[in-house]
Coordinates of C-alpha atoms and ligand atoms in Angstrom, one line a residue:
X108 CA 140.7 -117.2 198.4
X109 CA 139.8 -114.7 196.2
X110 CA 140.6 -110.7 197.4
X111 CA 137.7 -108.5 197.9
X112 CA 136.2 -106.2 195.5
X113 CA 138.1 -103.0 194.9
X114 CA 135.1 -101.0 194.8
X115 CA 133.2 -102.1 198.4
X116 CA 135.7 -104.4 200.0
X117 CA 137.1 -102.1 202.4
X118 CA 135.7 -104.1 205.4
X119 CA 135.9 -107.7 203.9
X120 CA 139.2 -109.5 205.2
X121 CA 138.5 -112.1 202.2
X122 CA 136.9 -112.2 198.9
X123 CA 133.7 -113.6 198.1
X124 CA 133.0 -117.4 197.4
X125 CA 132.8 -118.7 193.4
X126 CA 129.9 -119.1 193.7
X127 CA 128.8 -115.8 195.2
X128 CA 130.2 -113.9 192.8
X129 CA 128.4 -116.3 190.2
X130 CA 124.9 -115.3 191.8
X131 CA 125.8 -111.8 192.7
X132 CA 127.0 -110.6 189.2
X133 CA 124.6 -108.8 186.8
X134 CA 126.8 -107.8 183.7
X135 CA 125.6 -110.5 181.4
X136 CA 122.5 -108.9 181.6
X137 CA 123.3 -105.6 182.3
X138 CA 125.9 -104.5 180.2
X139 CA 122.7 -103.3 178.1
X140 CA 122.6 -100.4 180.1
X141 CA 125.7 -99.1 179.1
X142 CA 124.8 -95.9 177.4
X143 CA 122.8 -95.0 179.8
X144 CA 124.8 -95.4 182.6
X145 CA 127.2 -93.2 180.6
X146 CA 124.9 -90.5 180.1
X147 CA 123.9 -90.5 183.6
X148 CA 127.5 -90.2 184.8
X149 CA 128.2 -87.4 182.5
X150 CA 125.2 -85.8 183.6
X151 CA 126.1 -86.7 187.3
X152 CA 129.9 -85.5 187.2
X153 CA 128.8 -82.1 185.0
X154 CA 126.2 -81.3 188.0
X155 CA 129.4 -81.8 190.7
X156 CA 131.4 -79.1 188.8
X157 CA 128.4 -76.8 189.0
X158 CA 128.2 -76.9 192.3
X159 CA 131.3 -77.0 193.2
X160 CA 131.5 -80.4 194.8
X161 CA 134.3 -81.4 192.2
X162 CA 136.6 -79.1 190.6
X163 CA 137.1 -78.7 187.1
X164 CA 140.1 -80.7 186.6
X165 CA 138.5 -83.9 187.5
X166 CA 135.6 -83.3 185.8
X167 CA 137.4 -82.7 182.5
X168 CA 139.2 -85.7 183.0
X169 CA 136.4 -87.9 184.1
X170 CA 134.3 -86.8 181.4
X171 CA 137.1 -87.7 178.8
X172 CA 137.4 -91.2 180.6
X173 CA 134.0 -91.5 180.0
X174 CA 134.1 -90.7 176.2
X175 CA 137.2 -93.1 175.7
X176 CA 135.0 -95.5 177.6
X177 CA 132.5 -95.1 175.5
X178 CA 134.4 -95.5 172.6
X179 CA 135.9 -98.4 173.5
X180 CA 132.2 -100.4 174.3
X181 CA 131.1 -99.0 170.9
X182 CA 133.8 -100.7 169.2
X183 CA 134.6 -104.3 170.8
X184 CA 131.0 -104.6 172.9
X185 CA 131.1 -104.4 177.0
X186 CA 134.3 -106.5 178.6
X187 CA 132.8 -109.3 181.2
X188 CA 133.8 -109.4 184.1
X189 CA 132.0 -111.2 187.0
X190 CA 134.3 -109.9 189.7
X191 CA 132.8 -106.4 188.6
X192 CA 129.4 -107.3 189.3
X193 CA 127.6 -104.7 186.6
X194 CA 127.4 -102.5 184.2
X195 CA 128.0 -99.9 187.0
X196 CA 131.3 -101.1 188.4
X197 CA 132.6 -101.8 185.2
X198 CA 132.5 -98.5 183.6
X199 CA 133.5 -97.1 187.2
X200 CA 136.9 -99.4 187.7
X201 CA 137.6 -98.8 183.8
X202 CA 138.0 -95.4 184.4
X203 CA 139.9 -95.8 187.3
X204 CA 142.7 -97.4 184.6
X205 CA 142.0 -94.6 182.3
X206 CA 142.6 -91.5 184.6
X207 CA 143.5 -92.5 187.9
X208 CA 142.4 -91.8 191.3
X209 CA 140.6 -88.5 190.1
X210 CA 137.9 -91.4 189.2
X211 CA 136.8 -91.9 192.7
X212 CA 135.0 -88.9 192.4
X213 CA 132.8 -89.7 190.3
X214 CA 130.6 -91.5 192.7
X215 CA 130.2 -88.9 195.1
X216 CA 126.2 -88.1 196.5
X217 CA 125.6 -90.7 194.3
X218 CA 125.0 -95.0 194.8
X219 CA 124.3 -98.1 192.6
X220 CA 120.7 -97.9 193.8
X221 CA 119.9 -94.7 192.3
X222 CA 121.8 -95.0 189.3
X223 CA 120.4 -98.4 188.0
X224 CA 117.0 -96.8 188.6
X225 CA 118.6 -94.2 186.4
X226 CA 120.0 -96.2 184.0
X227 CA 116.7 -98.5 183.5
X228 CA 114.3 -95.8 183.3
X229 CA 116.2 -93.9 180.7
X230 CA 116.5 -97.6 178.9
X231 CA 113.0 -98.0 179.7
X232 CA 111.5 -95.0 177.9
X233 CA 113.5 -95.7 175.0
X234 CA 111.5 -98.7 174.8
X235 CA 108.6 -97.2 174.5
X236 CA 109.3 -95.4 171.9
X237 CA 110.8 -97.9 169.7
X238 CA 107.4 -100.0 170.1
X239 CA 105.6 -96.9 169.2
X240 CA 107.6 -96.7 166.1
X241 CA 106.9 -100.0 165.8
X242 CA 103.2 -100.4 166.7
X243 CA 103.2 -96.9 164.4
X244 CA 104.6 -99.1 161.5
X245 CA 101.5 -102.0 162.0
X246 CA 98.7 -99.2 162.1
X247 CA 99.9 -98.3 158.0
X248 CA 99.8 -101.7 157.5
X249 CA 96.1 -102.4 158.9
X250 CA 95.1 -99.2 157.6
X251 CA 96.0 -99.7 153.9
X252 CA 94.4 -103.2 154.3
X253 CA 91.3 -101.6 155.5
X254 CA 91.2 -98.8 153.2
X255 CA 91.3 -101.5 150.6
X256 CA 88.7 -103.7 151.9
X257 CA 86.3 -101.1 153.0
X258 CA 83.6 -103.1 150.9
X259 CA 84.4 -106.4 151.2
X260 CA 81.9 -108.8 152.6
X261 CA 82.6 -111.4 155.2
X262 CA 81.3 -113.4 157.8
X263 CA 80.9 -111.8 161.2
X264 CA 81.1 -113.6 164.1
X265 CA 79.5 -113.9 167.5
X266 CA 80.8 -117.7 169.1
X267 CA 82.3 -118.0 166.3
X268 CA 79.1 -118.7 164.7
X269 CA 78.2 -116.4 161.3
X270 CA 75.9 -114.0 162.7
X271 CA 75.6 -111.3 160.6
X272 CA 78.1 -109.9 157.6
X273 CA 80.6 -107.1 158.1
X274 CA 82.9 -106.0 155.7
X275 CA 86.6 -107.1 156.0
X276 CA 87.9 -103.3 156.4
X277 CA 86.1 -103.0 159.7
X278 CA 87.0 -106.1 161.3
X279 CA 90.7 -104.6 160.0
X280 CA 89.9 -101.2 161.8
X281 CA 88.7 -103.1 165.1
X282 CA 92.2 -104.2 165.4
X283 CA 93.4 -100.6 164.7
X284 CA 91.3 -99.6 167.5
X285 CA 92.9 -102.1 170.1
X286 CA 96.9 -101.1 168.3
X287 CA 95.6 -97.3 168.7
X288 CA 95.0 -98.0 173.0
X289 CA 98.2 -100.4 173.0
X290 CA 99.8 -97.1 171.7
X291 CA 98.3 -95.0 174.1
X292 CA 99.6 -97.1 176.8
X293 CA 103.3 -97.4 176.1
X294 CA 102.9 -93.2 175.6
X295 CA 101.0 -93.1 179.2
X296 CA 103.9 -95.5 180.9
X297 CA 106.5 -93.3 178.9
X298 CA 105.2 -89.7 180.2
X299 CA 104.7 -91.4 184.0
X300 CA 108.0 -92.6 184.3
X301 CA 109.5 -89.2 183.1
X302 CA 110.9 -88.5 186.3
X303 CA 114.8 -88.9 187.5
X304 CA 115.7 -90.9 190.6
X305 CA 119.6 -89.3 190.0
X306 CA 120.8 -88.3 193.7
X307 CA 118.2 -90.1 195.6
X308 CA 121.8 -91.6 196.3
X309 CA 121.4 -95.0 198.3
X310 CA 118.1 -94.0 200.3
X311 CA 118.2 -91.2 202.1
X312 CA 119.1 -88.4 199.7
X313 CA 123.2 -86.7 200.3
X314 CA 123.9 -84.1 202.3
X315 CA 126.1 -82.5 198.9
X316 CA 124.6 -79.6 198.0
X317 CA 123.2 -81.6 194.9
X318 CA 121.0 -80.1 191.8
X319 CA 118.8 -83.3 191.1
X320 CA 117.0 -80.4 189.1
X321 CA 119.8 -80.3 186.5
X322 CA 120.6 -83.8 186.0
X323 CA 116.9 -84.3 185.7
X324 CA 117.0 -81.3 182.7
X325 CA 120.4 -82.9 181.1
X326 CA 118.8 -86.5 181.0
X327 CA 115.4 -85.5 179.1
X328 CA 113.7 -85.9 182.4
X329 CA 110.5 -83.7 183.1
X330 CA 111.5 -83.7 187.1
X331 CA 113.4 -85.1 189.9
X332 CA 111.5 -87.8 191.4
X333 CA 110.2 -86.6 194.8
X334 CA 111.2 -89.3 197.3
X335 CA 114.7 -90.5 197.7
X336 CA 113.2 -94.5 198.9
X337 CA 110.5 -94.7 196.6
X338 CA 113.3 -93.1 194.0
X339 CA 115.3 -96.3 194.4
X340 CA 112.8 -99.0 195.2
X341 CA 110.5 -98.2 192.3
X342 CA 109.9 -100.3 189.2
X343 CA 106.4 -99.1 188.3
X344 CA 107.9 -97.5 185.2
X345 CA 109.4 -101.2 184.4
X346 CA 105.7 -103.0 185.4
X347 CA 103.7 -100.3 183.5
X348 CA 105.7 -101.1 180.3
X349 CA 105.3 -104.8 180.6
X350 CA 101.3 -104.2 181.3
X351 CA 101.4 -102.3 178.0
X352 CA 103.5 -105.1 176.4
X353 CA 101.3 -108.0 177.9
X354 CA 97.8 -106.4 176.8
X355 CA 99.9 -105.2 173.4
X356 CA 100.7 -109.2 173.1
X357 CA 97.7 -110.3 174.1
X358 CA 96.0 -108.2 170.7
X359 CA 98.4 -109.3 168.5
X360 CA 98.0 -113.3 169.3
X361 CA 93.8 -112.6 168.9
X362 CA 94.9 -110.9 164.8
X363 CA 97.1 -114.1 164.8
X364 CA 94.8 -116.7 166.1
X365 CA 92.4 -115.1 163.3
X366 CA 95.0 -115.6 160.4
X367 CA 95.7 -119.5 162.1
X368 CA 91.8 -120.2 161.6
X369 CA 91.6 -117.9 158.3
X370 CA 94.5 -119.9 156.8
X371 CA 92.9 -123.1 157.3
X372 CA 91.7 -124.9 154.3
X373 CA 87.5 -125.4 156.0
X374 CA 87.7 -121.5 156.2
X375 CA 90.0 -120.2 153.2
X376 CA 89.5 -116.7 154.1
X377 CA 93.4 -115.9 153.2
X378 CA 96.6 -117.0 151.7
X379 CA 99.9 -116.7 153.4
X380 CA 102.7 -116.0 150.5
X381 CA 105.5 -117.9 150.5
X382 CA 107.6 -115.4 152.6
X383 CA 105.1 -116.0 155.4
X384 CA 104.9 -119.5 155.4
X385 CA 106.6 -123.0 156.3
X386 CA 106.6 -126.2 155.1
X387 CA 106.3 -129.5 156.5
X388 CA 109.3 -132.6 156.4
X389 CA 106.4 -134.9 155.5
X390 CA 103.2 -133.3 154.0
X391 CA 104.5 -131.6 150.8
X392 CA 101.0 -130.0 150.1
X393 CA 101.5 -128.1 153.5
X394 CA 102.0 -124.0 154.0
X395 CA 102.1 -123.5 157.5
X396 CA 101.2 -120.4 159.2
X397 CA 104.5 -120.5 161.9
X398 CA 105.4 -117.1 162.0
X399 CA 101.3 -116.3 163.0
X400 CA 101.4 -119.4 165.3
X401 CA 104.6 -118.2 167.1
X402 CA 103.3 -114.3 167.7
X403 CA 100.4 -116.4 169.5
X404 CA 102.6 -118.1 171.9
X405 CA 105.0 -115.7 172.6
X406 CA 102.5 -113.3 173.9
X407 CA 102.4 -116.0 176.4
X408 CA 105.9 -114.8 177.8
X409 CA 105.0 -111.3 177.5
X410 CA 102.1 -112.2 180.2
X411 CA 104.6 -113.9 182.0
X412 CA 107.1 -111.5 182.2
X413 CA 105.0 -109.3 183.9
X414 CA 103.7 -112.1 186.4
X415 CA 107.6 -112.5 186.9
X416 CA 108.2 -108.9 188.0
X417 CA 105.3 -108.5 189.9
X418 CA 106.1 -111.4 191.7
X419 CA 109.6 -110.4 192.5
X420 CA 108.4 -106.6 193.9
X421 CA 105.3 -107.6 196.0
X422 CA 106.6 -108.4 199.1
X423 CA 110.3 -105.7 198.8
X424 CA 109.8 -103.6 202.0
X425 CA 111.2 -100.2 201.5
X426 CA 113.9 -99.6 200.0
X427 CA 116.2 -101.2 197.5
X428 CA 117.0 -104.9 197.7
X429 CA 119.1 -106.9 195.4
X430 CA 115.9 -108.9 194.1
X431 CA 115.6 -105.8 192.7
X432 CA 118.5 -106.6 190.3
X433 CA 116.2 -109.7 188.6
X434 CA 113.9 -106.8 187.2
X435 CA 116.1 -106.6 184.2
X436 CA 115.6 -109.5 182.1
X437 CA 112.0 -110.1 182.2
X438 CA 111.8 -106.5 180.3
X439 CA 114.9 -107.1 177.9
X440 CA 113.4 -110.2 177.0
X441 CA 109.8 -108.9 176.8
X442 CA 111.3 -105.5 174.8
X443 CA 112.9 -108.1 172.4
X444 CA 109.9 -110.5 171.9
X445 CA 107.3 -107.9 171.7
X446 CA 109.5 -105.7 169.0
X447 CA 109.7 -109.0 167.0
X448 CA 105.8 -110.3 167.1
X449 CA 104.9 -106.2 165.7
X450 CA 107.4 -106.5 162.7
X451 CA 106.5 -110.1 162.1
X452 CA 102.6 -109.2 162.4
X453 CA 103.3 -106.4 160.0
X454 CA 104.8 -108.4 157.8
X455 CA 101.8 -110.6 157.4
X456 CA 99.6 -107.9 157.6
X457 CA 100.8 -106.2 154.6
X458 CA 101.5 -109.5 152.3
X459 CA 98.0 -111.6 153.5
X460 CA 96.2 -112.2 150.2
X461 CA 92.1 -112.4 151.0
X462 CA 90.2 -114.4 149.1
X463 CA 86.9 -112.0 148.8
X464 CA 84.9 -114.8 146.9
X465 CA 85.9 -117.5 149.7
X466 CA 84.4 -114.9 152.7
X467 CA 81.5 -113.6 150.6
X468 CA 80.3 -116.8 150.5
X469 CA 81.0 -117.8 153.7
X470 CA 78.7 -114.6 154.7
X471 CA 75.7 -115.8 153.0
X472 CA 75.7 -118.6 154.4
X473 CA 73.9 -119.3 157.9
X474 CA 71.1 -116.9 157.4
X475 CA 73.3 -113.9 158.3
X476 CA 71.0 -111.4 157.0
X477 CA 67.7 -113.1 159.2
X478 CA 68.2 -109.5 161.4
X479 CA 67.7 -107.8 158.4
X480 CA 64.5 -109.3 158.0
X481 CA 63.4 -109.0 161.3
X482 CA 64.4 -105.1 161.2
X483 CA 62.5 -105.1 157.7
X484 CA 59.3 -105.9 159.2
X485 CA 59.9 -102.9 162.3
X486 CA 60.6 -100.6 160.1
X487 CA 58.7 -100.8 156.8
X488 CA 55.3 -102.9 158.4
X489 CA 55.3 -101.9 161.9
X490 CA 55.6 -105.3 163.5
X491 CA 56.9 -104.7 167.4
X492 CA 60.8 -106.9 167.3
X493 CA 60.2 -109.5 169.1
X494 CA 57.1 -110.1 167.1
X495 CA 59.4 -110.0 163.9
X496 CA 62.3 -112.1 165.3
X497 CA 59.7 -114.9 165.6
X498 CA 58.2 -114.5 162.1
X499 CA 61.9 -114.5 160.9
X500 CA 62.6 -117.4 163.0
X501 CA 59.7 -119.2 160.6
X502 CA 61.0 -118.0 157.5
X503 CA 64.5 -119.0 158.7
X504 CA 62.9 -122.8 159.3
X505 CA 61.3 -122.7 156.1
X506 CA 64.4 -122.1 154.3
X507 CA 66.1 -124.7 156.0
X508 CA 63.8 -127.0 155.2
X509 CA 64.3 -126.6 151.5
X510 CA 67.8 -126.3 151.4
X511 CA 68.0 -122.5 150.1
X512 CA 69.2 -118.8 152.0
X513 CA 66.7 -116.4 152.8
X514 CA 66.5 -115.0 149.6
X515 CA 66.1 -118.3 148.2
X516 CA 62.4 -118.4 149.2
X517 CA 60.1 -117.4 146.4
X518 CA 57.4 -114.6 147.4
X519 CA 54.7 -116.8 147.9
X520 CA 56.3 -118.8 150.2
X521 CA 57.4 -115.5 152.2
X522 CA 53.7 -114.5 152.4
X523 CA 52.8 -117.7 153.4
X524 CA 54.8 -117.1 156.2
X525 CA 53.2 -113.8 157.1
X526 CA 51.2 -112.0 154.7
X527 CA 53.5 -108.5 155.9
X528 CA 56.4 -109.5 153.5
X529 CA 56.0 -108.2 150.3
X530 CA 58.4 -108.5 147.6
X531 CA 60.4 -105.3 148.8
X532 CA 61.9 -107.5 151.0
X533 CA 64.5 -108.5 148.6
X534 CA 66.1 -105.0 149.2
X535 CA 67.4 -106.2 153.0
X536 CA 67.8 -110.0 152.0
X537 CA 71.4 -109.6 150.2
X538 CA 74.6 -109.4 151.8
X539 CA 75.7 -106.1 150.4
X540 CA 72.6 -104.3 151.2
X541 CA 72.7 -105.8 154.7
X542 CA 76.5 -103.6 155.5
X543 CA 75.2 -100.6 153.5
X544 CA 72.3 -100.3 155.7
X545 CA 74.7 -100.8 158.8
X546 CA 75.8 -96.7 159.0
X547 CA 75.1 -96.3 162.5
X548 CA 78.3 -94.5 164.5
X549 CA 81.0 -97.0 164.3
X550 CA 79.0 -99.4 162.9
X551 CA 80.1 -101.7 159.5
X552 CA 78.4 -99.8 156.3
X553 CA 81.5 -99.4 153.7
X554 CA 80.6 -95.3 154.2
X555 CA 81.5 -95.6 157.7
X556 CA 84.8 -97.4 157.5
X557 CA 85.7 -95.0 154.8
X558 CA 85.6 -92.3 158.0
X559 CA 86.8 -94.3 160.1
X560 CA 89.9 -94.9 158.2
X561 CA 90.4 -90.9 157.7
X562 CA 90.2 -90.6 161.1
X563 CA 92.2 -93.1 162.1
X564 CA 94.9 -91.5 159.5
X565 CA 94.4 -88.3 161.6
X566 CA 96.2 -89.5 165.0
X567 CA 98.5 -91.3 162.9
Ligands
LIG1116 N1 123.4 -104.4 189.8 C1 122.6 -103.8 190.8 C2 121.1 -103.8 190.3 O1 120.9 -104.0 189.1 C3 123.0 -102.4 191.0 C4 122.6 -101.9 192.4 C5 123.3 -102.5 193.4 N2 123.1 -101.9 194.7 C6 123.6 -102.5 195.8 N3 123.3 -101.8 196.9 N4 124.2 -103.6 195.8 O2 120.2 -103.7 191.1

């Protein structure tokens, strides 16, 4: 039988079973933490020498055992070890080999409980900012696109139907919009979570005389968190980045499911170079758009991953239990996967080739401008609009009929239709006059994307 653990086994006669150790240990996973459990335990172990609780001596030393520790990990990775458990008890019986029994100390008014919450929140918000940077990176991207595009025509689409044309810069800066909120989010979750659970000890708070003020201030935290059991037993912070993550997913696999359909051969809205594509074993004329395809389906697991840890929390009664330990990889895996999708999507972003004849084209086609006609006869003859979207619904017929677009039908066969059309009408009937006219606020006119582009550049 194996002994007991060093660091808890005072009361066990006999070690744990193989396999209890096997489901018990977290330092595959959580090894990741190991900069911020350092950083916590410096700040933790500085605070005791404030206050008195240890003297200086074994704070000197623990704090060097810490910097040899950290060191070490730096160079040859986090060591293993299964009987250890964690990240926690790693670093903790390490430093026992380093500097002795002086190492003991460094635990006191402090528990595993509130320093993984700790540990993961300080992980957590660096998250965050990395998507930022990230998501910060995709914005250029789509904005350069836009900026570029600001007057090119293309099909818009209600039900996937062409309903009336846009230009190609908007339906870029619709996706800016939805990157801008994603943003917004991940800075939201980051500023909520900005509060240290450090000395919320197990549960119940210590009865050292503690400064949870100064190792909040020494970890970059705004405050202490208030309640020593929701201190420990909270994973909000993890939850509200994997909300931002899922809903950040979700936008990028709607961009990508756009480039899958865009890419196909029916549509030919844009090529994919080389660097974005795949082949295929057996059709040599293929280019596949993988990389788009995959950023769909892994926003899959970025829903799921917050499924995963919602499912784990919902029934924890107050306060920490060891499920809590399964919160980790659902957000390393989601942190990983999402941080991949935004540089992949950027990628694409920034190399997509769009074929402006191919979309222009496409635009014309299914009587995209008919509204414009309809809004033609409000303004310039006075016709009430559902009294024009009937007249247009004629002319629309008519032009079906002979196999021509709107603007194919001469101006006798307009005035057939009703004698209110005159041959101004041409103005509206084109494609390009159709998104000038379209300059209401946030609306598609070239003008408008222009501002919408500087403004956009402005919270950038
Ligand atoms: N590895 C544990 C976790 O991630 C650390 C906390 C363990 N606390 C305890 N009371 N067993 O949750």
């Amino acid at each position: 039988m194996a002994s007991s653990n060093p660091l808890w086994g005072g009361r066990f006669g006999a070690g744990p079973a193989a396999v209890m150790r096997e489901i018990n240990a977290s330092i595959g996973t959580d090894k990741r933490l190991w900069q911020q459990d350092l950083a916590g335990s410096r700040a933790h172990v500085t605070m005791l020498g404030a206050q008195g609780i240890v003297e200086a001596g074994d704070v000197a030393a623990i704090l060097a055992g810490l910097d040899t520790i950290a060191a070490e990990y730096a160079q040859d990775g986090v060591p293993e070890d299964i009987a250890l458990e964690d990240i926690h008890m790693t670093v903790e019986t390490r430093l026992a080999e380093l500097i002795g029994p002086a190492a003991g100390r460094l635990h006191t008014a402090r528990s595993r409980n509130d320093q993984v919450a700790t540990d993961f929140r300080l992980w957590v918000r660096g998250a965050c900012a990395e998507i930022d940077a990230g998501l910060k990176a995709l914005l250029t991207a789509l904005l350069a696109r836009a900026e570029e595009h600001a007057a090119t025509i293309m099909p818009g689409f209600t039900h996937l139907q062409v309903a009336q044309p846009v230009t190609l810069g908007h339906h870029l800066m619709a996706y800016v919009a939805m990157v801008t909120r994603d943003r917004s989010r991940f800075a939201d979750a980051a500023t909520r979570m900005n509060e240290c659970p450090l000395g919320a000890a197990a549960l119940a708070g210590t009865g050292f005389a503690i400064d949870r003020h100064a190792t909040a201030a020494a970890l970059g935290f705004a405050r202490p968190t208030a309640n020593s059991l929701d201190s420990v037993s909270d994973r909000d912070f993890a939850l509200d980045y994997l909300s931002a993550a899922a809903m950040a997913g979700l936008h990028l696999s709607r961009l990508a499911e756009e480039i899958i359909v865009w890419a196909s051969q029916p549509y030919g809205f844009v090529t994919l170079p080389d660097a974005w594509s795949t082949g295929s074993s057996i059709m040599p004329q293929k280019r596949n758009p993988d990389a788009a395809e995959l950023v769909r389906a892994k926003s899959g697991a970025l829903l799921g991953a917050f499924q995963q840890l919602a499912i784990i929390m919902k029934g924890l009664p107050l306060a920490y239990s060891k499920d809590m330990q399964d919160d980790k990889p659902p957000v390393f895996a989601a942190h990983d996967t999402l941080t991949l999708c935004v540089v992949a999507m950027t990628g694409m972003v920034e190399s997509l080739t769009f074929n402006a004849d191919r979309m222009r084209a496409a635009a014309a086609s299914g009587y995209s401008t008919a509204t414009d006609l309809a809004d033609w006869l409000v303004r310039e003859a006075g016709v009430p609009f559902r009294q024009a979207h009937d007249i247009t619904g004629r002319a629309v017929k008519a032009a079906e009929a002979r196999g021509v677009m709107l603007d194919g039908l001469s101006d006798a066969e307009l005035a057939a239709i009703d004698a209110r059309i005159t041959p101004a009408v041409r103005d509206v009937l084109s494609v390009e006059a159709s998104v000038a006219s379209r300059t209401s606020f946030g609306g598609t006119a070239p003008a408008n994307v222009r501002a919408a582009i500087a403004a956009a550049r402005e919270i950038l």
